[in-house]
PDB file of C-alpha atoms and ligand atoms in Angstrom:
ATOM      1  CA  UNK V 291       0.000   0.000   0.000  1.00 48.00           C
ATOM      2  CA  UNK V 292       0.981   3.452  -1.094  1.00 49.00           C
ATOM      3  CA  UNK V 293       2.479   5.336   2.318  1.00 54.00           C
ATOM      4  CA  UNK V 294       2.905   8.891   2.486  1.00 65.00           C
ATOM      5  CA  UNK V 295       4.876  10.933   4.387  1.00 73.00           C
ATOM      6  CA  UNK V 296       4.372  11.780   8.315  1.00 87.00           C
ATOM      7  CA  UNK V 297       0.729  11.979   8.881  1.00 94.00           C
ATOM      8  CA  UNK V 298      -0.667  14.594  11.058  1.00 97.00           C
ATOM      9  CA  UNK V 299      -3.226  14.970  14.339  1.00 98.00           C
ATOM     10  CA  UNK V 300      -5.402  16.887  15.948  1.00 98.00           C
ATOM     11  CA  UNK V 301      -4.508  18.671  19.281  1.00 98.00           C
ATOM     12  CA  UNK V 302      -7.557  17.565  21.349  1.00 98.00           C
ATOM     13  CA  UNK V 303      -6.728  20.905  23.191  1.00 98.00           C
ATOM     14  CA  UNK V 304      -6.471  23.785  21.297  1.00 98.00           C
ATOM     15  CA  UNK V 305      -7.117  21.925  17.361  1.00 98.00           C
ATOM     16  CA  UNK V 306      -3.765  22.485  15.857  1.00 98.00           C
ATOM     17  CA  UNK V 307      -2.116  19.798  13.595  1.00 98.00           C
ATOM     18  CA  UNK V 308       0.740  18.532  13.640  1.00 98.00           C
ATOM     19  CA  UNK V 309       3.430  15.385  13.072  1.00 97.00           C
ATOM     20  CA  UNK V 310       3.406  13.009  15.855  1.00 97.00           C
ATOM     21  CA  UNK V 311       6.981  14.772  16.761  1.00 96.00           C
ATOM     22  CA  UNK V 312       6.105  18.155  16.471  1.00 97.00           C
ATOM     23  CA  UNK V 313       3.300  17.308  18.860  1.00 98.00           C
ATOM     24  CA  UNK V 314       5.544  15.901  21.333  1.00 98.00           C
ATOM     25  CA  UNK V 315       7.057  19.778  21.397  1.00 97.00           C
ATOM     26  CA  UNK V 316       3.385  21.361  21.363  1.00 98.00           C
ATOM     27  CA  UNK V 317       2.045  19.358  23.844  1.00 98.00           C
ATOM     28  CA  UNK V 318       4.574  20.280  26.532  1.00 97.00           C
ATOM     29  CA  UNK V 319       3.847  23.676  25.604  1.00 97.00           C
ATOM     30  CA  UNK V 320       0.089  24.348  24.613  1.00 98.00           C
ATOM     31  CA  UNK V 321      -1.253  26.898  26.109  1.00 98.00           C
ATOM     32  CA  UNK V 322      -4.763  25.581  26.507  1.00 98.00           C
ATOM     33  CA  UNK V 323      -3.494  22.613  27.905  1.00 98.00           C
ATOM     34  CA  UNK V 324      -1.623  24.116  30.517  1.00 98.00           C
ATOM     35  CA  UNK V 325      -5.426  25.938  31.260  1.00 98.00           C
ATOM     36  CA  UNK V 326      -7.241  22.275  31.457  1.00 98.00           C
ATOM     37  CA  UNK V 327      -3.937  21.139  33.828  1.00 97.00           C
ATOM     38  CA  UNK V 328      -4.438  24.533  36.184  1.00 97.00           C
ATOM     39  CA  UNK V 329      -8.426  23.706  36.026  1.00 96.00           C
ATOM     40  CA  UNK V 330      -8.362  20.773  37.400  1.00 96.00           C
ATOM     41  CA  UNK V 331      -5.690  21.419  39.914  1.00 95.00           C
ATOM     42  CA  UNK V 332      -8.869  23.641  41.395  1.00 94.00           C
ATOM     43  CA  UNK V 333     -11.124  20.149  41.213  1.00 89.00           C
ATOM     44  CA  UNK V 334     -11.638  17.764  43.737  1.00 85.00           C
ATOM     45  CA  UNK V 335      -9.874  14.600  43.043  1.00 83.00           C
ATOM     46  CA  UNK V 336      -5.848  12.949  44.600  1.00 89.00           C
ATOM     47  CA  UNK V 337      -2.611  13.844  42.805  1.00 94.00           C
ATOM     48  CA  UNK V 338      -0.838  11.260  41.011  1.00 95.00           C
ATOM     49  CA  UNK V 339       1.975  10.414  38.881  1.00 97.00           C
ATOM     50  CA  UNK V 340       0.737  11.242  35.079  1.00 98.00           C
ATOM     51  CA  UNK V 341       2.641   9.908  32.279  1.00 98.00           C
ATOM     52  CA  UNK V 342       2.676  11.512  28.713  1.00 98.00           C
ATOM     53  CA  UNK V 343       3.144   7.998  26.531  1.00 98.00           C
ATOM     54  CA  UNK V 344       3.543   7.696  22.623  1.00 98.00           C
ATOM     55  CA  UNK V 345       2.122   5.072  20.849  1.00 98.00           C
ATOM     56  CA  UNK V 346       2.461   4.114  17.289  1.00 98.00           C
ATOM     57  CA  UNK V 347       3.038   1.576  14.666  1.00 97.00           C
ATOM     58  CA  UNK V 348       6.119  -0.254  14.677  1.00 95.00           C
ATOM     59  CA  UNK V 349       6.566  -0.313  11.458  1.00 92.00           C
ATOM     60  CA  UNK V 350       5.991   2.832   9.219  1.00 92.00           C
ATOM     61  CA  UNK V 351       4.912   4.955  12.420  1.00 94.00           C
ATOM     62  CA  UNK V 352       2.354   6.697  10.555  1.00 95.00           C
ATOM     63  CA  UNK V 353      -0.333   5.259  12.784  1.00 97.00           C
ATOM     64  CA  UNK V 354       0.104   7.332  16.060  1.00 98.00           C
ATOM     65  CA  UNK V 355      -1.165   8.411  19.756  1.00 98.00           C
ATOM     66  CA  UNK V 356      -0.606  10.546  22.049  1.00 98.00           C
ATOM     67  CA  UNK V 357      -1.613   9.350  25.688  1.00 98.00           C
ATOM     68  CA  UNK V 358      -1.756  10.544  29.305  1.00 98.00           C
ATOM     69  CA  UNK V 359      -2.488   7.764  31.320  1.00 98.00           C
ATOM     70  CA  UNK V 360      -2.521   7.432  34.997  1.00 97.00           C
ATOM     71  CA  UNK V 361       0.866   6.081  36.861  1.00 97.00           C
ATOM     72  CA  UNK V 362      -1.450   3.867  39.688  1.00 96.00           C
ATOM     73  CA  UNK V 363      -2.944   2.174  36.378  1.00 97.00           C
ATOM     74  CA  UNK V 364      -1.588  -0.894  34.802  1.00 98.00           C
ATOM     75  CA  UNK V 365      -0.593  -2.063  31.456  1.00 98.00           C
ATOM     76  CA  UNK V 366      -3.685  -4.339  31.725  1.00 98.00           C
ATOM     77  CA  UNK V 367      -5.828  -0.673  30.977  1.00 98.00           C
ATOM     78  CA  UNK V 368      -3.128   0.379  28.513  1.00 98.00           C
ATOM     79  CA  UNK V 369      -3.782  -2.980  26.205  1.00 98.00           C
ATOM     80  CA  UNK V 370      -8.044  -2.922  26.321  1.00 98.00           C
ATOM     81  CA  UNK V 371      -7.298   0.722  25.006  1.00 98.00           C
ATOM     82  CA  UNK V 372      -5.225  -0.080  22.065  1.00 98.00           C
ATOM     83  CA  UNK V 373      -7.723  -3.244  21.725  1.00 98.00           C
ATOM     84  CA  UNK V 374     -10.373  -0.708  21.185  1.00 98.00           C
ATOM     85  CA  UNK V 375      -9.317   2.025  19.339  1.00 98.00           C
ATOM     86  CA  UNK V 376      -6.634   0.556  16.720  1.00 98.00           C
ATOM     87  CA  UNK V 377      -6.706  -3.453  17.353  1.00 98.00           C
ATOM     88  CA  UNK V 378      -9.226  -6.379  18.323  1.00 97.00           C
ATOM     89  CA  UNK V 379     -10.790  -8.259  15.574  1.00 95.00           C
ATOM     90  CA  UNK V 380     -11.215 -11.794  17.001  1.00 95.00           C
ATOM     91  CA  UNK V 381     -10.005 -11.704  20.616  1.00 96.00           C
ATOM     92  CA  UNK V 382      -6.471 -12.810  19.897  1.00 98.00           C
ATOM     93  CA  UNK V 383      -3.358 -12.718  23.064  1.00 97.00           C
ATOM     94  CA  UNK V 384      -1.247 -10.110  22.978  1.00 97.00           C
ATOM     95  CA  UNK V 385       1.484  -9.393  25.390  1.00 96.00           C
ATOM     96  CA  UNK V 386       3.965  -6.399  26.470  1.00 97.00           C
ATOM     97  CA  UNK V 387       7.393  -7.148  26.235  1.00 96.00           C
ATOM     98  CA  UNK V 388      10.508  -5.104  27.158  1.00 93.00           C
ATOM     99  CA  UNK V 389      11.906  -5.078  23.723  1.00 77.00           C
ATOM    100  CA  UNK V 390      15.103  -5.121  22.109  1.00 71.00           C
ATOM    101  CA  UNK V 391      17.877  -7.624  22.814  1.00 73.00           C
ATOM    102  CA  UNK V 392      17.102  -9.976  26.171  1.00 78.00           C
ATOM    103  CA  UNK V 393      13.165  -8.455  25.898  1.00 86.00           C
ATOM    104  CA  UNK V 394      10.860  -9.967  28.229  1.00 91.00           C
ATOM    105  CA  UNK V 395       7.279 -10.353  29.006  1.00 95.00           C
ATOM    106  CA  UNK V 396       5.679  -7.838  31.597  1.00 96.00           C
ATOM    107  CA  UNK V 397       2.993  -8.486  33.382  1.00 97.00           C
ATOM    108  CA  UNK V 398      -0.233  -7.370  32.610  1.00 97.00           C
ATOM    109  CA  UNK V 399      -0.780  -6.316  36.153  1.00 97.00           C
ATOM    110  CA  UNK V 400       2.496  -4.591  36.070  1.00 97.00           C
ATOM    111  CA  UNK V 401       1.949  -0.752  37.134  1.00 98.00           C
ATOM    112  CA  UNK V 402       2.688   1.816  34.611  1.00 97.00           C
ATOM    113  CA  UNK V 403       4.659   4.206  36.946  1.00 96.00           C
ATOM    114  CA  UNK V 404       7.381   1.308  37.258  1.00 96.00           C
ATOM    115  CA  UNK V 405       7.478  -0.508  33.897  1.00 96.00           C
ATOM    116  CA  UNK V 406       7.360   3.037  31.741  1.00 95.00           C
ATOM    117  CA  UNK V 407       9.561   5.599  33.305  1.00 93.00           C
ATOM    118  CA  UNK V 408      10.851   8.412  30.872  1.00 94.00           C
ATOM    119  CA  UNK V 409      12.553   7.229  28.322  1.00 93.00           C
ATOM    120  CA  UNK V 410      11.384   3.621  28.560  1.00 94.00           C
ATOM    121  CA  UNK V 411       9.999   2.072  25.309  1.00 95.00           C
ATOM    122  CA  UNK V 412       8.127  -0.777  25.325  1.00 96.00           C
ATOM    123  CA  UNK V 413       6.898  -3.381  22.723  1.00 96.00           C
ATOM    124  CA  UNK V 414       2.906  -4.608  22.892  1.00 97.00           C
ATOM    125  CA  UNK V 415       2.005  -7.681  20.323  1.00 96.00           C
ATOM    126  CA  UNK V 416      -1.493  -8.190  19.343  1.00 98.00           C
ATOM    127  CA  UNK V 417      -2.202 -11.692  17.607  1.00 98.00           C
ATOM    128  CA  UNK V 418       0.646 -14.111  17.258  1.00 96.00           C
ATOM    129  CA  UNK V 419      -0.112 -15.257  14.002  1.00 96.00           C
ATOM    130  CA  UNK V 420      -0.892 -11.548  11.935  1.00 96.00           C
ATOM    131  CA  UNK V 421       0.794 -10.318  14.364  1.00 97.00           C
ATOM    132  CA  UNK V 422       0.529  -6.119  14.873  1.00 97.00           C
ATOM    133  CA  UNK V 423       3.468  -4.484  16.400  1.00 97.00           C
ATOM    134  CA  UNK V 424       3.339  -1.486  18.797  1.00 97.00           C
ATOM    135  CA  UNK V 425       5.766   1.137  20.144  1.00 97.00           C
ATOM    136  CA  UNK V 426       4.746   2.796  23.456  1.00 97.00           C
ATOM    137  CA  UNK V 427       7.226   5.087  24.316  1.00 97.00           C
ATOM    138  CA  UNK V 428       7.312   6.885  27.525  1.00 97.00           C
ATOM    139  CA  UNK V 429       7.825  10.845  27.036  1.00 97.00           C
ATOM    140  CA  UNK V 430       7.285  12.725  30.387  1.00 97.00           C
ATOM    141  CA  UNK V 431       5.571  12.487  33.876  1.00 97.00           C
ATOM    142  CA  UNK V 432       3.867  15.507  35.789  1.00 97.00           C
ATOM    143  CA  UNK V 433       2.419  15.022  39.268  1.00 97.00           C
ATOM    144  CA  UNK V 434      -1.133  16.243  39.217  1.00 97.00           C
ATOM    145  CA  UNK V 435      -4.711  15.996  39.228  1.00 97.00           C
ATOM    146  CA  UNK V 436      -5.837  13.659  35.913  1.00 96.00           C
ATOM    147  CA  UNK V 437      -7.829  15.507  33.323  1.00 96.00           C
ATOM    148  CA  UNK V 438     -10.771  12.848  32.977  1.00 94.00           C
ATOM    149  CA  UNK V 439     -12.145  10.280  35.194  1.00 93.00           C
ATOM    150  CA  UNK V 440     -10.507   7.488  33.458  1.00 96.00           C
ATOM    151  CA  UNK V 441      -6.978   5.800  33.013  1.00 97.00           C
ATOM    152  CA  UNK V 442      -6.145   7.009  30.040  1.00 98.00           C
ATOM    153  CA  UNK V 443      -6.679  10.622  28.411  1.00 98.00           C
ATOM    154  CA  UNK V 444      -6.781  11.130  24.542  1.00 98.00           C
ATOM    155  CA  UNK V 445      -4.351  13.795  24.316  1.00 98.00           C
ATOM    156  CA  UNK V 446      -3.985  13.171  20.071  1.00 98.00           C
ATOM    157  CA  UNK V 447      -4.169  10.985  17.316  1.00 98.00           C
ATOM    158  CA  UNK V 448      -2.841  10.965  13.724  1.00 98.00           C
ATOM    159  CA  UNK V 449      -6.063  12.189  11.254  1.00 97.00           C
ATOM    160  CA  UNK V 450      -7.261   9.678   9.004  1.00 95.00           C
ATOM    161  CA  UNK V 451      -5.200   8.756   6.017  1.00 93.00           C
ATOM    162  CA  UNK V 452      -5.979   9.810   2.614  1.00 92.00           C
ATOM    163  CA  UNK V 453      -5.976   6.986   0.132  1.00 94.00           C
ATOM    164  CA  UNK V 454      -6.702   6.901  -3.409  1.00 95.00           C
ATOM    165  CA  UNK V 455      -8.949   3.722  -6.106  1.00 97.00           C
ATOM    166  CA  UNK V 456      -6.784   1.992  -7.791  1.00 96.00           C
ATOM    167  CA  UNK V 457      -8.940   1.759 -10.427  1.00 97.00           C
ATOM    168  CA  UNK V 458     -10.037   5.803 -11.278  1.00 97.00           C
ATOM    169  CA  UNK V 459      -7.732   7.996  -8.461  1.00 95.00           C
ATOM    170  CA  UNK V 460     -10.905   9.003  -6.603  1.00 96.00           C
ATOM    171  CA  UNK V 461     -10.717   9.012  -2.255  1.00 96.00           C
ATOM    172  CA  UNK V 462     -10.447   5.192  -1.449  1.00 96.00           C
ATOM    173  CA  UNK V 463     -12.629   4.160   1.177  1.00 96.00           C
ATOM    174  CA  UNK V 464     -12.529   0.280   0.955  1.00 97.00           C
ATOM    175  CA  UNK V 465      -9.484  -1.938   1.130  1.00 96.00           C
ATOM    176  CA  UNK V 466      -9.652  -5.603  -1.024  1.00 96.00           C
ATOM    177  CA  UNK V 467      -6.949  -8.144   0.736  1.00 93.00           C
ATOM    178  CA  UNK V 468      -7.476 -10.568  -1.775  1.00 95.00           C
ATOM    179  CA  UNK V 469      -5.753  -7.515  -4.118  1.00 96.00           C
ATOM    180  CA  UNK V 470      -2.779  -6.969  -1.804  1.00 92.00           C
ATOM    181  CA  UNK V 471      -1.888 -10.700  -1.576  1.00 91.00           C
ATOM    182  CA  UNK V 472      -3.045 -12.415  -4.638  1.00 95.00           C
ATOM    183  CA  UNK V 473      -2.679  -9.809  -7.548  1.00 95.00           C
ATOM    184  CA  UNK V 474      -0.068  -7.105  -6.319  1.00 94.00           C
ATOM    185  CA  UNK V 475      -2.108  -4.229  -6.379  1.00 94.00           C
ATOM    186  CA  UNK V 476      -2.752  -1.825  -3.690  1.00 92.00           C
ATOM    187  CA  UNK V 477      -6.586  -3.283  -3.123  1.00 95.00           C
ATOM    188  CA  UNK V 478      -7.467   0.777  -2.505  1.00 97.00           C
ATOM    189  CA  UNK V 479     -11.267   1.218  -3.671  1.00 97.00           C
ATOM    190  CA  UNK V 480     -14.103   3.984  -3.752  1.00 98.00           C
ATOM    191  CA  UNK V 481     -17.516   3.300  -3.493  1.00 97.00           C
ATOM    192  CA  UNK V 482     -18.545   2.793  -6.421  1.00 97.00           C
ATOM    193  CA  UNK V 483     -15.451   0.624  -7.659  1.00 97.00           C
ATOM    194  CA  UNK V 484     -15.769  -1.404  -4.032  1.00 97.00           C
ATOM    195  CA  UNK V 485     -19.507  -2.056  -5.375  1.00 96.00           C
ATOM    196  CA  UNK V 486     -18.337  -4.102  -8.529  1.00 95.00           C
ATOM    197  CA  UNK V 487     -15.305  -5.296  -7.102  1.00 97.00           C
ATOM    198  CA  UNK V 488     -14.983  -8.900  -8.166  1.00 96.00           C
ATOM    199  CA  UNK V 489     -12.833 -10.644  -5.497  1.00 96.00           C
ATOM    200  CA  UNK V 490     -14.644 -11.998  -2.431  1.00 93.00           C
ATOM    201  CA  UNK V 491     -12.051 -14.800  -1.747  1.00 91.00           C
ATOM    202  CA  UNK V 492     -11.337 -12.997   1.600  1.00 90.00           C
ATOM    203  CA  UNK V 493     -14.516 -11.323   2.108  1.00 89.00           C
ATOM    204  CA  UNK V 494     -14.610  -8.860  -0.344  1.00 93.00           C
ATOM    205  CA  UNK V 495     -13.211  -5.153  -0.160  1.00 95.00           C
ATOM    206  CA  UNK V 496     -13.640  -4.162   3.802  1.00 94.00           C
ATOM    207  CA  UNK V 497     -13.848  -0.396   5.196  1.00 94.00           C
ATOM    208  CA  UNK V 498     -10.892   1.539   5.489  1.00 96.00           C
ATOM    209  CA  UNK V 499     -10.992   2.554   8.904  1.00 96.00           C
ATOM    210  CA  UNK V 500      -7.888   5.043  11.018  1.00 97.00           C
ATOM    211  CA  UNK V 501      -5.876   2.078  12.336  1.00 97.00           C
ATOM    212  CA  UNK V 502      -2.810   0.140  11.825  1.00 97.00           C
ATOM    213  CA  UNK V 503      -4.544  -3.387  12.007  1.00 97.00           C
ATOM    214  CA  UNK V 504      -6.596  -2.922   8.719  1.00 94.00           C
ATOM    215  CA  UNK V 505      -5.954  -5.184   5.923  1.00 90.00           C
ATOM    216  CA  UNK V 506      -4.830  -7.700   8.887  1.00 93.00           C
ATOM    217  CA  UNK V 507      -7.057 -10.409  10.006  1.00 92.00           C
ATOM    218  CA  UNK V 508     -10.221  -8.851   8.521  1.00 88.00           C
ATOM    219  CA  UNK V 509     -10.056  -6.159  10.650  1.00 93.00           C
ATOM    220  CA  UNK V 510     -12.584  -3.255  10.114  1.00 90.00           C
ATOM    221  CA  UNK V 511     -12.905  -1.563  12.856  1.00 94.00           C
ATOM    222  CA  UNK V 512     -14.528   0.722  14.638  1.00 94.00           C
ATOM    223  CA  UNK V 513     -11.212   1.984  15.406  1.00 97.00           C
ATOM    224  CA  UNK V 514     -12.890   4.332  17.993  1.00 96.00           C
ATOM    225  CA  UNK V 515     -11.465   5.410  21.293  1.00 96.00           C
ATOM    226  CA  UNK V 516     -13.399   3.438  24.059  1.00 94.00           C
ATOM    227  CA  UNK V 517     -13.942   7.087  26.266  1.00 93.00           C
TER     228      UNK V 517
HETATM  229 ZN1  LIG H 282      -2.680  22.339  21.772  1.00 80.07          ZN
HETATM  230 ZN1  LIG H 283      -8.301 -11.755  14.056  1.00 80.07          ZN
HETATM  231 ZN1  LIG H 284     -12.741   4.202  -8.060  1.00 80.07          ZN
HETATM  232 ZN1  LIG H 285      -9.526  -7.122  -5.095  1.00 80.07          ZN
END
C-alpha cells in the first residue's frame, strides 16, 4: 500500500495539527493545555503520577497516539485501550514485552509508573499469528490531578489517512486483501469501484478505517477510542 509521508493529528486541546513529533514539542507547551492542567488542579480529586506515553506503529509509524495515562494504572488498561481504538478483531493474546535484545514479558498487572519511566519504550504484540506491532514510548511524567475520570486521556491521534482507487484515483474508502496478496495491487477502492469489485475470496473489499490493524485479520474496525 501506497504510504505517504508523516501523517498529522489533531490537538484535542487547542485543534492544531501537527506530526506526531512536532506534537511531542506542542504538547509540553500548549497553552490551553496548561489551562485544562491549572483547572483541574482547582477540582476535587488525589494527585498522582501522570505519564505523557507515545504510541504508534512499529513499522511505518504513521499510525500514532498521544496518551496521558494514569501512573497507579496498569498495562492491563493500557492494552483494552489499544484493543479498542486501533486493534481487536477476534479476541487474539497479545502481550507487552521489554523489547530489544534480552526483551521480556511484563505483566499485565504490572503498574505503569514502574514498567514506563521516561525514556522507557516498550513493545505490545497483538495476535501471534498476523501479528501487529506497537511502540509505546514513555515521554514525560507531571504530578497532578488527571484531566478525565478514566486511566487514560486522549491527548492526540494521527487524522485519518488519505488513500486513493486503484482503479479511477478518486478518495479510497474500501481496502480488497485478496488484491494486496493475490494480484499485487494496492486493493485501494471507492464506493462505487468497491460495489463491482470482483474478489470476495477474503470477504470482499472491507472499510478503510484510522488504524494500523486494517488489511490484517479482517479487521474493520470501529477503530474508535473506548472514552
Ligand atoms: Zn494544543
Ligand atoms: Zn483476528
Ligand atoms: Zn474508483
Ligand atoms: Zn480485489
Amino acid at each position: 500500500m501506497a504510504k505517504m509521508s508523516k501523517p498529522r493529528g489533531k490537538c484535542a486541546f487547542c485543534g492544531r495539527e501537527l506530526t506526531r513529533g512536532g506534537m511531542t514539542r506542542h504538547l509540553a507547551a500548549c497553552p490551553e493545555r496548561k489551562e485544562a492542567i491549572a483547572a483541574a488542579e482547582q477540582a476535587q480529586g488525589r494527585r498522582q503520577q501522570l505519564h505523557h506515553l507515545v504510541a504508534h506503529d512499529a513499522g511505518w509509524g504513521g499510525y500514532w497516539l498521544h496518551l496521558e495515562m494514569s501512573g497507579a494504572s496498569n498495562l492491563f488498561e493500557l492494552d483494552d485501550y489499544l484493543r479498542r481504538i486501533w486493534l481487536e478483531c477476534c479476541g487474539h493474546l497479545s502481550e507487552f514485552t521489554t523489547g530489544g535484545w534480552g526483551s521480556r514479558e511484563l505483566s499485565l498487572r504490572s503498574k505503569i509508573s514502574t514498567v514506563l519511566q521516561p525514556g522507557t519504550t516498550l513493545t505490545h504484540l497483538y495476535d501471534f499469528g498476523t501479528t501487529s506491532y506497537t511502540t509505546i514510548r514513555s515521554i514525560s511524567v507531571r504530578r497532578g490531578k488527571p484531566l478525565n475520570e478514566h486511566p487514560i486521556l486522549l491527548m492526540a491521534r494521527n487524522n485519518p489517512l488519505e488513500f486513493v482507487c486503484q482503479e479511477c484515483g478518486q478518495p479510497a474508502t474500501w481496502l480488497c486483501t485478496e488484491c494486496i496478496y493475490e494480484h499485487e495491487q494496492d486493493g485501494l477502492l471507492c464506493d462505487t469501484h468497491a460495489e463491482s469489485h470482483p474478489h470476495d475470496d477474503y470477504g470482499g473489499p472491507m472499510p478503510i478505517v484510522n488504524s494500523p490493524r486494517i488489511g490484517m485479520c479482517g479487521y474493520c474496525g470501529p477503530a474508535e477510542p473506548p472514552y
